[in-house]
Short mmCIF file of C-alpha atoms and ligand atoms in Angstrom, two decimals:
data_model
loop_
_atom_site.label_atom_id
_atom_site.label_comp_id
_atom_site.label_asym_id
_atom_site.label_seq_id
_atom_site.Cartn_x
_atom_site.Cartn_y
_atom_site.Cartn_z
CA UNK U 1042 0.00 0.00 0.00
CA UNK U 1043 1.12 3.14 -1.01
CA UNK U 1044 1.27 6.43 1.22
CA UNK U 1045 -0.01 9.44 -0.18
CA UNK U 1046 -1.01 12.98 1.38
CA UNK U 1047 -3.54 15.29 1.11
CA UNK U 1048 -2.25 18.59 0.10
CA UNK U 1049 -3.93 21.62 1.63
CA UNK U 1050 -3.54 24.98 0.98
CA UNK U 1051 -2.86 27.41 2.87
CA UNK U 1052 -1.75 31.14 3.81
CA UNK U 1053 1.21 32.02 5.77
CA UNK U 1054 0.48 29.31 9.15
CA UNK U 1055 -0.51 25.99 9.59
CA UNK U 1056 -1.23 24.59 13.17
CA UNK U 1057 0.93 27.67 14.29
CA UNK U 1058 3.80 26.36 11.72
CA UNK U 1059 4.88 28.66 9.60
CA UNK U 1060 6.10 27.82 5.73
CA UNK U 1061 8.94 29.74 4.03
CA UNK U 1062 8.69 29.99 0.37
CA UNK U 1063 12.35 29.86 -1.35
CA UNK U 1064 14.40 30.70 -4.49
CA UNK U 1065 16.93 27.98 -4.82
CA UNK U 1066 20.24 29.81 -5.34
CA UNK U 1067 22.38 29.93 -8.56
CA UNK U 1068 25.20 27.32 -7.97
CA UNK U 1069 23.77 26.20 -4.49
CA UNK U 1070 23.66 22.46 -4.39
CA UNK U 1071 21.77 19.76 -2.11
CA UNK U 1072 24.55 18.99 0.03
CA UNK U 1073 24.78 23.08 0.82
CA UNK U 1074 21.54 23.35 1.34
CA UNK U 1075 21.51 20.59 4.19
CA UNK U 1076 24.42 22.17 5.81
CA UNK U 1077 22.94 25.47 5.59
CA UNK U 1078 19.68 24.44 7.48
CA UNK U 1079 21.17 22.29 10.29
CA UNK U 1080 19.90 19.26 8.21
CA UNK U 1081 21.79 15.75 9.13
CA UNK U 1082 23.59 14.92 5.81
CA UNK U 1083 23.76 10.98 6.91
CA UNK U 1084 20.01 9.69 6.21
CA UNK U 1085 19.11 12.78 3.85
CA UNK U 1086 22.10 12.12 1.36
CA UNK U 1087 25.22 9.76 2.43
CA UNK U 1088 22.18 6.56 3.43
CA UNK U 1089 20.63 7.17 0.31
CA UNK U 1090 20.48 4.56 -2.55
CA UNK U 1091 22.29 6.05 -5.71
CA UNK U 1092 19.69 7.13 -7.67
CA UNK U 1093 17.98 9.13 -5.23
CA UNK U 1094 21.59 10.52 -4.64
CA UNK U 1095 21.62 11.45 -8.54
CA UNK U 1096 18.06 13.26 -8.48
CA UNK U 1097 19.47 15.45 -5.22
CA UNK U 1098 21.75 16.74 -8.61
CA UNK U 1099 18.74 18.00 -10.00
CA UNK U 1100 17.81 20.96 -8.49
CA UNK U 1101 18.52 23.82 -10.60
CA UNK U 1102 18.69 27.48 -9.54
CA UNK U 1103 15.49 29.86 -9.69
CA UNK U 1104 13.17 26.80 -8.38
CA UNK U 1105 10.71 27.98 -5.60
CA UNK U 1106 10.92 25.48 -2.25
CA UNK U 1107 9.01 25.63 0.33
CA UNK U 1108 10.22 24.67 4.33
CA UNK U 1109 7.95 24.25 7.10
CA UNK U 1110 9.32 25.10 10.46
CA UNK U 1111 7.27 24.47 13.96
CA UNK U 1112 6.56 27.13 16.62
CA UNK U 1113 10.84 26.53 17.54
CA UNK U 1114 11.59 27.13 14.44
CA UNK U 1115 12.55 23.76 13.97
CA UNK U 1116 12.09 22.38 10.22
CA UNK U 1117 9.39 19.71 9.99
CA UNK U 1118 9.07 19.36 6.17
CA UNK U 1119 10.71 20.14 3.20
CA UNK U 1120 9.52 20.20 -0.58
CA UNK U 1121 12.25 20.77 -3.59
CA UNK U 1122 10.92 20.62 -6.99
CA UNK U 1123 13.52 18.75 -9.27
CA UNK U 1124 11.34 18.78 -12.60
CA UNK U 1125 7.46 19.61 -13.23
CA UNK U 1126 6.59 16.19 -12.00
CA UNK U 1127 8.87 15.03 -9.11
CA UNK U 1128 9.88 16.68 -6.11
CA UNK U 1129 11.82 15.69 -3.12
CA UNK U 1130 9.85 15.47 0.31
CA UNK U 1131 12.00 15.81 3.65
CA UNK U 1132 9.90 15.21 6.57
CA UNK U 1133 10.22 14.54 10.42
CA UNK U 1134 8.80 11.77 11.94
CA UNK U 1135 9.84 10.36 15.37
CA UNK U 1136 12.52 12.66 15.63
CA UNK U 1137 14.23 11.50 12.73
CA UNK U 1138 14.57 13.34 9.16
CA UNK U 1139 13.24 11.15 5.82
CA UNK U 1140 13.87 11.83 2.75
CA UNK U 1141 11.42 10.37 -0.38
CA UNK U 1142 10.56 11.19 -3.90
CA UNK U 1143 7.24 12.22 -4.88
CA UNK U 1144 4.96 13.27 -7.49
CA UNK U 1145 4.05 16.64 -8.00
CA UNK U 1146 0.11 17.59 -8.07
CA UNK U 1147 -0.80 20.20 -10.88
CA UNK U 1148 -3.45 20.70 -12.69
CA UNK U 1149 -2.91 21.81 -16.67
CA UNK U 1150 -5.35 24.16 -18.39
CA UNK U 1151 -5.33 24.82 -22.45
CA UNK U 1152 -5.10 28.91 -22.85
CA UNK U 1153 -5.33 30.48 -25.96
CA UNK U 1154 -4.84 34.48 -27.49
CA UNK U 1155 -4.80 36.20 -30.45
CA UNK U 1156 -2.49 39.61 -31.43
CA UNK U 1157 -2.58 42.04 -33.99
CA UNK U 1158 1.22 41.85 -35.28
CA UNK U 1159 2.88 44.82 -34.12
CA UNK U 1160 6.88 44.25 -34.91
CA UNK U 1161 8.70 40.71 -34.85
CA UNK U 1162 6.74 37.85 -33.23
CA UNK U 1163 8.53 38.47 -30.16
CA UNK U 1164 8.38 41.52 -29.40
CA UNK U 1165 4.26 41.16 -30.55
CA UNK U 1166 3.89 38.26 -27.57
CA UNK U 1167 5.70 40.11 -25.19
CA UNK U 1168 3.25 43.09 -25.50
CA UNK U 1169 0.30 41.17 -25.46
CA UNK U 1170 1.14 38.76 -22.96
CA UNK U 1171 4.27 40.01 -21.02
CA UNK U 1172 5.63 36.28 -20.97
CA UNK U 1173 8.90 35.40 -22.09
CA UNK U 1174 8.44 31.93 -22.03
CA UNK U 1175 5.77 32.46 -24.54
CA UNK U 1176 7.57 34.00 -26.76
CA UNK U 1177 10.40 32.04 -26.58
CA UNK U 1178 8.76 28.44 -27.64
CA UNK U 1179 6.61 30.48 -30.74
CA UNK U 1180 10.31 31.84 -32.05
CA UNK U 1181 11.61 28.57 -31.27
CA UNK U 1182 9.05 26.72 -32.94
CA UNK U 1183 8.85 28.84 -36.32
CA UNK U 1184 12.63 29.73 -36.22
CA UNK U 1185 13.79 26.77 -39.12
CA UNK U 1186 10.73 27.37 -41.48
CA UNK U 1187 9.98 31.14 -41.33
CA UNK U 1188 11.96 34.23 -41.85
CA UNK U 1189 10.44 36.33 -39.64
CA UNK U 1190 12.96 39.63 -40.63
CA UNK U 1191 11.38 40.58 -44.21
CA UNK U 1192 8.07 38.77 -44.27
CA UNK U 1193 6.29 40.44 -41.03
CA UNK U 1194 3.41 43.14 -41.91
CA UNK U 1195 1.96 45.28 -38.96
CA UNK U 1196 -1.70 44.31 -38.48
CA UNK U 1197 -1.34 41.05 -39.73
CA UNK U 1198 -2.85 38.24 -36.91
CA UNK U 1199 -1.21 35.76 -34.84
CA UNK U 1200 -2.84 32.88 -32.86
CA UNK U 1201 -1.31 30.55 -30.04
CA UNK U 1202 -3.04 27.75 -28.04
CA UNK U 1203 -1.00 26.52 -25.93
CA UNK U 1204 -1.15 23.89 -22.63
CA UNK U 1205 0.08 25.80 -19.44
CA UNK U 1206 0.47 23.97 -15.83
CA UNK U 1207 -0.86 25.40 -12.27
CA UNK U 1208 0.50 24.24 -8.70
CA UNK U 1209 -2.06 25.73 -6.51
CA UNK U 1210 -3.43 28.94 -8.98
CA UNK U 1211 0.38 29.78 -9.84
CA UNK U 1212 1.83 29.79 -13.29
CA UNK U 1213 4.37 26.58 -12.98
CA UNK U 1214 6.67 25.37 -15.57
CA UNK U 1215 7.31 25.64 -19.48
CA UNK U 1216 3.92 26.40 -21.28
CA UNK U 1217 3.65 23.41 -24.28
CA UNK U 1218 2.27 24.70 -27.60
CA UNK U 1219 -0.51 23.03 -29.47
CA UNK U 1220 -0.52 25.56 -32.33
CA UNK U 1221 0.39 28.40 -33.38
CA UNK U 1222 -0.33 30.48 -36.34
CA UNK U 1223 1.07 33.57 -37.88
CA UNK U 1224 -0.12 35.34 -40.82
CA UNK U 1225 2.65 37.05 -43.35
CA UNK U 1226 2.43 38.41 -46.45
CA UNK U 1227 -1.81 37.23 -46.65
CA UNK U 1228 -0.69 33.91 -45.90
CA UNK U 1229 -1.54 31.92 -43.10
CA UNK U 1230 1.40 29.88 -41.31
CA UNK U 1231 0.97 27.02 -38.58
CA UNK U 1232 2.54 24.62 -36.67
CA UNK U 1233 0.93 21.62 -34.75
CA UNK U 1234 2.05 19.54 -31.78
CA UNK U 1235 1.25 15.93 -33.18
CA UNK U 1236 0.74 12.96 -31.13
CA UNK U 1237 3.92 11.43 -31.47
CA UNK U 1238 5.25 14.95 -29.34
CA UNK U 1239 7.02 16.57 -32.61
CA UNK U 1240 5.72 19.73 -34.88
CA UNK U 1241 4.41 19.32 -38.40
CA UNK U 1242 3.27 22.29 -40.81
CA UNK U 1243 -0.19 21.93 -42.06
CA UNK U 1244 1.20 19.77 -44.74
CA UNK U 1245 2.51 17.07 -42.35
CA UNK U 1246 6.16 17.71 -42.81
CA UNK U 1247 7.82 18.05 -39.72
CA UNK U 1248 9.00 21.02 -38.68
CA UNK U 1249 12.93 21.32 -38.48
CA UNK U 1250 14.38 21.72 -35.13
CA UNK U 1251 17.63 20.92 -33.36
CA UNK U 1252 18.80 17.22 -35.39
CA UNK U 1253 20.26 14.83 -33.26
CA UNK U 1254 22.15 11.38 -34.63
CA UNK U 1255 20.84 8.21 -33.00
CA UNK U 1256 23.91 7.79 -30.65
CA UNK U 1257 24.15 3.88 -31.34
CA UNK U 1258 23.40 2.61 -34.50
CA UNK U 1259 20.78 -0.35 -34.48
CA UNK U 1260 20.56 -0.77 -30.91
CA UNK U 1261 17.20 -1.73 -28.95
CA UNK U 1262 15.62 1.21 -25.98
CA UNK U 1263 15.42 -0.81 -23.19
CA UNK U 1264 14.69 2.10 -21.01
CA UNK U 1265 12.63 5.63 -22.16
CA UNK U 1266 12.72 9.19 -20.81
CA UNK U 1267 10.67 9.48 -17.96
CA UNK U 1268 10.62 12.90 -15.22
CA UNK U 1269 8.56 10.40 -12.74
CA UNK U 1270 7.63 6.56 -12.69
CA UNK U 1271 6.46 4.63 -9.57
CA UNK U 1272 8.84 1.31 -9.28
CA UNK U 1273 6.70 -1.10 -8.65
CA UNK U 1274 9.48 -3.79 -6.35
CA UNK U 1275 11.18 -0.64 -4.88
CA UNK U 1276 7.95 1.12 -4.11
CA UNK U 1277 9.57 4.14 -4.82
CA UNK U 1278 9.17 7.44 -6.80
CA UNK U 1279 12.19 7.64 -9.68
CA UNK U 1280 13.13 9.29 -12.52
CA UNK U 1281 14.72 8.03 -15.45
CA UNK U 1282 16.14 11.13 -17.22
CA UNK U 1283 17.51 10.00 -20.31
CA UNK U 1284 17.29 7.16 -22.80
CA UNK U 1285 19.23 3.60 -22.66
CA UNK U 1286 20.16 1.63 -25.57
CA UNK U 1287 21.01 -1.74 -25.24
CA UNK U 1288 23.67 -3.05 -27.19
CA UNK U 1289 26.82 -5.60 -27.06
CA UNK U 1290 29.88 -4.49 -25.37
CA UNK U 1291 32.29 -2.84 -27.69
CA UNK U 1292 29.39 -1.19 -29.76
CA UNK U 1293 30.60 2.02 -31.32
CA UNK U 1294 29.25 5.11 -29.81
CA UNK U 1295 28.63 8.12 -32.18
CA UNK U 1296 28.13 11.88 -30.72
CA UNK U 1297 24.54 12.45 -31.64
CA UNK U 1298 25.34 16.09 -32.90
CA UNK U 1299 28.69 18.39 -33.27
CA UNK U 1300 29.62 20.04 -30.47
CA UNK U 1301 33.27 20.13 -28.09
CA UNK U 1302 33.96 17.58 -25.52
CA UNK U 1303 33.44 19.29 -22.11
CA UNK U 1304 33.98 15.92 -19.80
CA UNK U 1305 35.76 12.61 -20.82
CA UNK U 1306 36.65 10.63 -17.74
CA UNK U 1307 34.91 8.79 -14.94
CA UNK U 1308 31.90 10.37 -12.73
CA UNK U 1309 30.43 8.72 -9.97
CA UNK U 1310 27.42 6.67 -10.83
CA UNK U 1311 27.70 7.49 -14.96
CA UNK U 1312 30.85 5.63 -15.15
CA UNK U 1313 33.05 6.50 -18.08
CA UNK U 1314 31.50 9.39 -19.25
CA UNK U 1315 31.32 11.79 -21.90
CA UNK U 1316 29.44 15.21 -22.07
CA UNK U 1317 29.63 17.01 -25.51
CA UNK U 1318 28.18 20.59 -25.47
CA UNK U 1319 26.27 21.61 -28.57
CA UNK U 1320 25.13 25.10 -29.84
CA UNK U 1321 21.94 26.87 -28.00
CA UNK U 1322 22.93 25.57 -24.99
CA UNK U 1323 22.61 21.76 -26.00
CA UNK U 1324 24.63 19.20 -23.91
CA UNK U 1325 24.68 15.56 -24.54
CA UNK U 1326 26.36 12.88 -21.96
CA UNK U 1327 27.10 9.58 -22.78
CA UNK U 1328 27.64 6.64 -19.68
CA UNK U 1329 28.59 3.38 -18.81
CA UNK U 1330 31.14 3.42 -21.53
CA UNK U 1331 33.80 0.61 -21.62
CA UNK U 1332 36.29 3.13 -22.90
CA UNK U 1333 37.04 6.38 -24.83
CA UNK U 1334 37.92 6.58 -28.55
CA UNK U 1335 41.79 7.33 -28.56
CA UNK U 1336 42.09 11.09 -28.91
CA UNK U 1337 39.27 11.77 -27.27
CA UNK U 1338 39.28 14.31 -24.19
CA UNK U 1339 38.38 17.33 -22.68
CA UNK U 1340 38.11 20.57 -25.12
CA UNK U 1341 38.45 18.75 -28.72
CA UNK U 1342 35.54 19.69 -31.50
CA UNK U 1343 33.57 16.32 -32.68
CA UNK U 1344 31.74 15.90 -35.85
CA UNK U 1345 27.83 14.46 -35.64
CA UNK U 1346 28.25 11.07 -36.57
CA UNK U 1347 31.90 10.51 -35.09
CA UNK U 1348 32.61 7.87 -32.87
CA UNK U 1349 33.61 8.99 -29.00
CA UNK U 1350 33.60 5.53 -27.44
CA UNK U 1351 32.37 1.92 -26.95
CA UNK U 1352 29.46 0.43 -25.21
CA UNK U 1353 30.16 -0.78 -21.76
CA UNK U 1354 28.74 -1.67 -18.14
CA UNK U 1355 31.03 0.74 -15.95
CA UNK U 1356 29.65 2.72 -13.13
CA UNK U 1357 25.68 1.81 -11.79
CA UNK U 1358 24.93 -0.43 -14.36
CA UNK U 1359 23.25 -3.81 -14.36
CA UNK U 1360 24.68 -4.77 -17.96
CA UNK U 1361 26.00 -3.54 -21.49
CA UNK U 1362 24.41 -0.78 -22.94
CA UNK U 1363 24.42 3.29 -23.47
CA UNK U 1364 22.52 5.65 -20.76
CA UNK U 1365 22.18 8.94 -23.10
CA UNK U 1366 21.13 12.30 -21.70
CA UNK U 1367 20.57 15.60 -23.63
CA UNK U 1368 19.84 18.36 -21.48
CA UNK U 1369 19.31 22.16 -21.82
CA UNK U 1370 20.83 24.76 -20.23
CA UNK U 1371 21.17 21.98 -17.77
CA UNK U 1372 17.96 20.68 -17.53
CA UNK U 1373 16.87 17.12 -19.10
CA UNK U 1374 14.78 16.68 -21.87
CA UNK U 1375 13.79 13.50 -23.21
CA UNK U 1376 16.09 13.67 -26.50
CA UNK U 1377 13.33 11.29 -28.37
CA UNK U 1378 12.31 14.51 -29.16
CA UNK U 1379 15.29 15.31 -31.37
CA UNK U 1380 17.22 12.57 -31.84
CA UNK U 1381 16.33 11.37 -35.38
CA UNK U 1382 18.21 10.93 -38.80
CA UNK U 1383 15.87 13.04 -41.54
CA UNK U 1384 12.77 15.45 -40.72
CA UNK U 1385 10.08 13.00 -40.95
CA UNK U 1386 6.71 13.74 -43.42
CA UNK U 1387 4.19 11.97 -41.90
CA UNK U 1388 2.30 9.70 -44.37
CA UNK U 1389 -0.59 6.94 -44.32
CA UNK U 1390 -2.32 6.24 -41.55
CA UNK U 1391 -0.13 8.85 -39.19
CA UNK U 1392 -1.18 11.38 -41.77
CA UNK U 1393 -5.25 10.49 -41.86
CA UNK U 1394 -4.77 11.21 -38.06
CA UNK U 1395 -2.75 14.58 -38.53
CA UNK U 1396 -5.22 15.64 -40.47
CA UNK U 1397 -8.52 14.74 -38.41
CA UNK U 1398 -6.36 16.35 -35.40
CA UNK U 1399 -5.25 19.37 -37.36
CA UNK U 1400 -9.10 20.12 -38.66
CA UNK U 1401 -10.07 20.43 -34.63
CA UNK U 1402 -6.86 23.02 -34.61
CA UNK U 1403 -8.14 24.72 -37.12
CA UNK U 1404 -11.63 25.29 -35.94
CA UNK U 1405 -10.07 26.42 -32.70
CA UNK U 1406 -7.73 28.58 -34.78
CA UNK U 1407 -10.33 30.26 -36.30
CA UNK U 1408 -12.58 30.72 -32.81
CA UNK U 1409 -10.12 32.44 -31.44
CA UNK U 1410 -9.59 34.70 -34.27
CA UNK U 1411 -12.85 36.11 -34.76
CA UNK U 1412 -13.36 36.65 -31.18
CA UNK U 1413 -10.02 38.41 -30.62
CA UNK U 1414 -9.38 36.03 -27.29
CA UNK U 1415 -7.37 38.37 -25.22
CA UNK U 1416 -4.78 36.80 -23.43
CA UNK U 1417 -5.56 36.60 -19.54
CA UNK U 1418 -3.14 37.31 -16.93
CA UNK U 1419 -3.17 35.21 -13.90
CA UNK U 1420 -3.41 36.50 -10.51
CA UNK U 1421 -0.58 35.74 -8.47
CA UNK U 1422 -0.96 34.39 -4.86
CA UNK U 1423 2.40 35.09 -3.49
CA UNK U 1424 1.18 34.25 0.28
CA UNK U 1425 0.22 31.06 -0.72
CA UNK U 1426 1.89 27.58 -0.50
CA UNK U 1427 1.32 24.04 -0.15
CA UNK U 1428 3.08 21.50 1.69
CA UNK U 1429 2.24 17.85 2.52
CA UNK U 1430 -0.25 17.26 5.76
CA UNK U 1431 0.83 14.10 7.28
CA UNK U 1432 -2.96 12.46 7.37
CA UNK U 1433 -2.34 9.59 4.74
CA UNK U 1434 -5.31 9.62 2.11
CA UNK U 1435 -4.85 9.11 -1.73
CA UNK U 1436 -5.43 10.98 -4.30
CA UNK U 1437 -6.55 10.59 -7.50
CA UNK U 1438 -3.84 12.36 -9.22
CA UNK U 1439 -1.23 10.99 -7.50
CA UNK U 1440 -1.71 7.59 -8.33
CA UNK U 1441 0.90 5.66 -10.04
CA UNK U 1442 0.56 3.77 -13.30
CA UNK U 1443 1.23 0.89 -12.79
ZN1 ZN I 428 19.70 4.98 -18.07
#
């Protein structure tokens, strides 16, 4: 039987315990952070299995944390978001200090706008909605297929739907378009998100983004991308944040994209490893190698394509085969996203349900065009946190899959 919490919301106090909301610090890391609040480093880090070691690596600077202290200002829980779905959850009970993983609760809305285009696309979303994250994944999205520089008219209209997650009424994570559309020159440009998680053009062809090499050639995914998964003999909260390709020992690895080595040598749990950083702040690793490629170290350039080193089992590894990250500006991304030889053009059956999915796109497109759907600005509950009552009930959300 599984534990899970109710989570309650509340202002500034709780049963006369008060909760500190948190900006985790640029370059702090877990084992600081302990230190720094009289936390015992034995059963929150050094007792820990290595994987819940690795996922203390994961908190990244800017995150909000919350830390509830009793009337002596002693700390009774702790919650540290590592991604949008998994947190960590240090808690007191009998005088001693756990430490799990668990999910985190948020509920995801689909928001739309529409803009009269003022200047560039970006400039044009920041006015209307003041969010930079918005305006970052429409520039990001369009970048390869349109040039935005000669082809933008003022006036002309631009649509975005796009899927945006709350914790508690607060704006939390990246917002994931559905579809966007911009008009230039008369002519009416889209992308869609398609069910296989890449972006097509209304014709089906997939829209061009950052082209990463399969990193072993014919090999089998034993293991996917995952930011949370409940393991069922552990009965434990993980995260699996890359991709693993099986393959024999001595299998060629290939860097998935061009880049310069930043990390060739052992690392803990990774084993031989190899981090390559890309352009647009792209990094790739590579673990469990049996060995390096002669000539390859720290600071030399590497073609897309060229081999780096040779399946192996080193470091936490149960047997032969590749664990492959990509990751940007630090954080991990599942790189089934990129990784791929060609830009696909979706045909057959894929394409009969493009289409049906794209007409419902379209209808919203058009919705939201004729009745000028102004974006809305959240309001912001600053006072407001949540953290984990210790009454055990479940909730529906938090369920695993098993
Ligand atoms: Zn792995």
């Amino acid at each position: 039987m599984i534990r899970f919490f109710l989570l309650f919301l509340f202002t500034t106090t709780l049963f006369s315990a008060e909760v500190h909301r948190d900006r985790w610090l640029n370059g702090e890391t877990y084992l600081v952070f302990l230190e720094k609040n009289s936390l015992p480093i034995r059963p929150l880090y050094y007792n820990l299995d290595k994987d819940d070691q690795r996922l203390t690596e994961e908190m990244r600077s800017g995150v909000h944390y919350q830390i509830l202290r009793d009337t002596n200002n002693t700390i009774e829980q702790v919650l540290l978001p590592l991604n949008d779905e998994l947190q960590i959850h240090i808690y007191k009970r009998h005088n001693e200090y756990k430490f799990e993983a668990i999910p985190i609760i948020s509920s995801t809305k689909t928001e739309a706008f529409s803009a009269k285009v003022v200047s560039s696309p970006n400039y044009t979303i920041m006015k209307y909605t003041g969010s930079k994250k918005l305006a970052q994944i429409f520039t990001a999205n369009f970048r390869n297929s349109l040039n935005f520089k000669n082809d933008i008219r003022k006036g002309d209209d631009l649509v975005m739907i796009y899927k945006q997650k709350y914790r508690l009424g607060e704006i939390f994570s990246m917002p994931i378009l559905q579809v966007a559309m911009i008009e230039m020159r008369h002519k009416k440009h889209y992308i869609y998100l398609n069910d296989d998680d890449r972006y097509y053009d209304e014709k089906g062809h997939e829209v061009e983004g950052f082209l990463l090499a399969r990193p072993v050639r014919g090999a089998r995914i034993s293991s996917y991308f995952t930011k949370r998964r409940y393991h069922p003999i552990l009965h434990k909260w993980k995260a699996h944040l890359g991709i693993d390709y099986a393959a024999r020992r001595g299998t060629p690895i290939v860097a998935a994209g061009s880049g310069t080595i930043v990390w060739a040598a052992r690392m803990g749990s990774y084993g031989n490893l190899v981090k390559i950083r890309h352009a647009d702040g792209y990094e790739t690793r590579y673990a469990h190698m049996k060995s390096f490629r002669r000539g390859i170290r720290r600071g030399k350039r590497v073609k897309k394509g060229q081999t780096i080193g040779y399946v192996g089992t080193t470091g936490r590894s149960t047997g032969p085969h590749l664990h492959f990250e990509l990751r940007k500006h630090g954080r991990a991304i599942n790189p089934l996203r990129v990784v791929q030889v060609t830009t696909k053009k979706l045909k057959g059956k894929e394409f009969k349900a493009f289409v049906k999915l794209k007409k419902n796109y379209d209808e919203s497109v058009t919705l939201h065009l004729k009745n000028e759907t102004k974006f809305k600005r959240r309001v912001k509950m600053p006072n407001k946190c949540y953290i984990h009552s210790l009454k055990c009930v479940t909730d529906e959300a938090a369920k695993p899959n098993n």
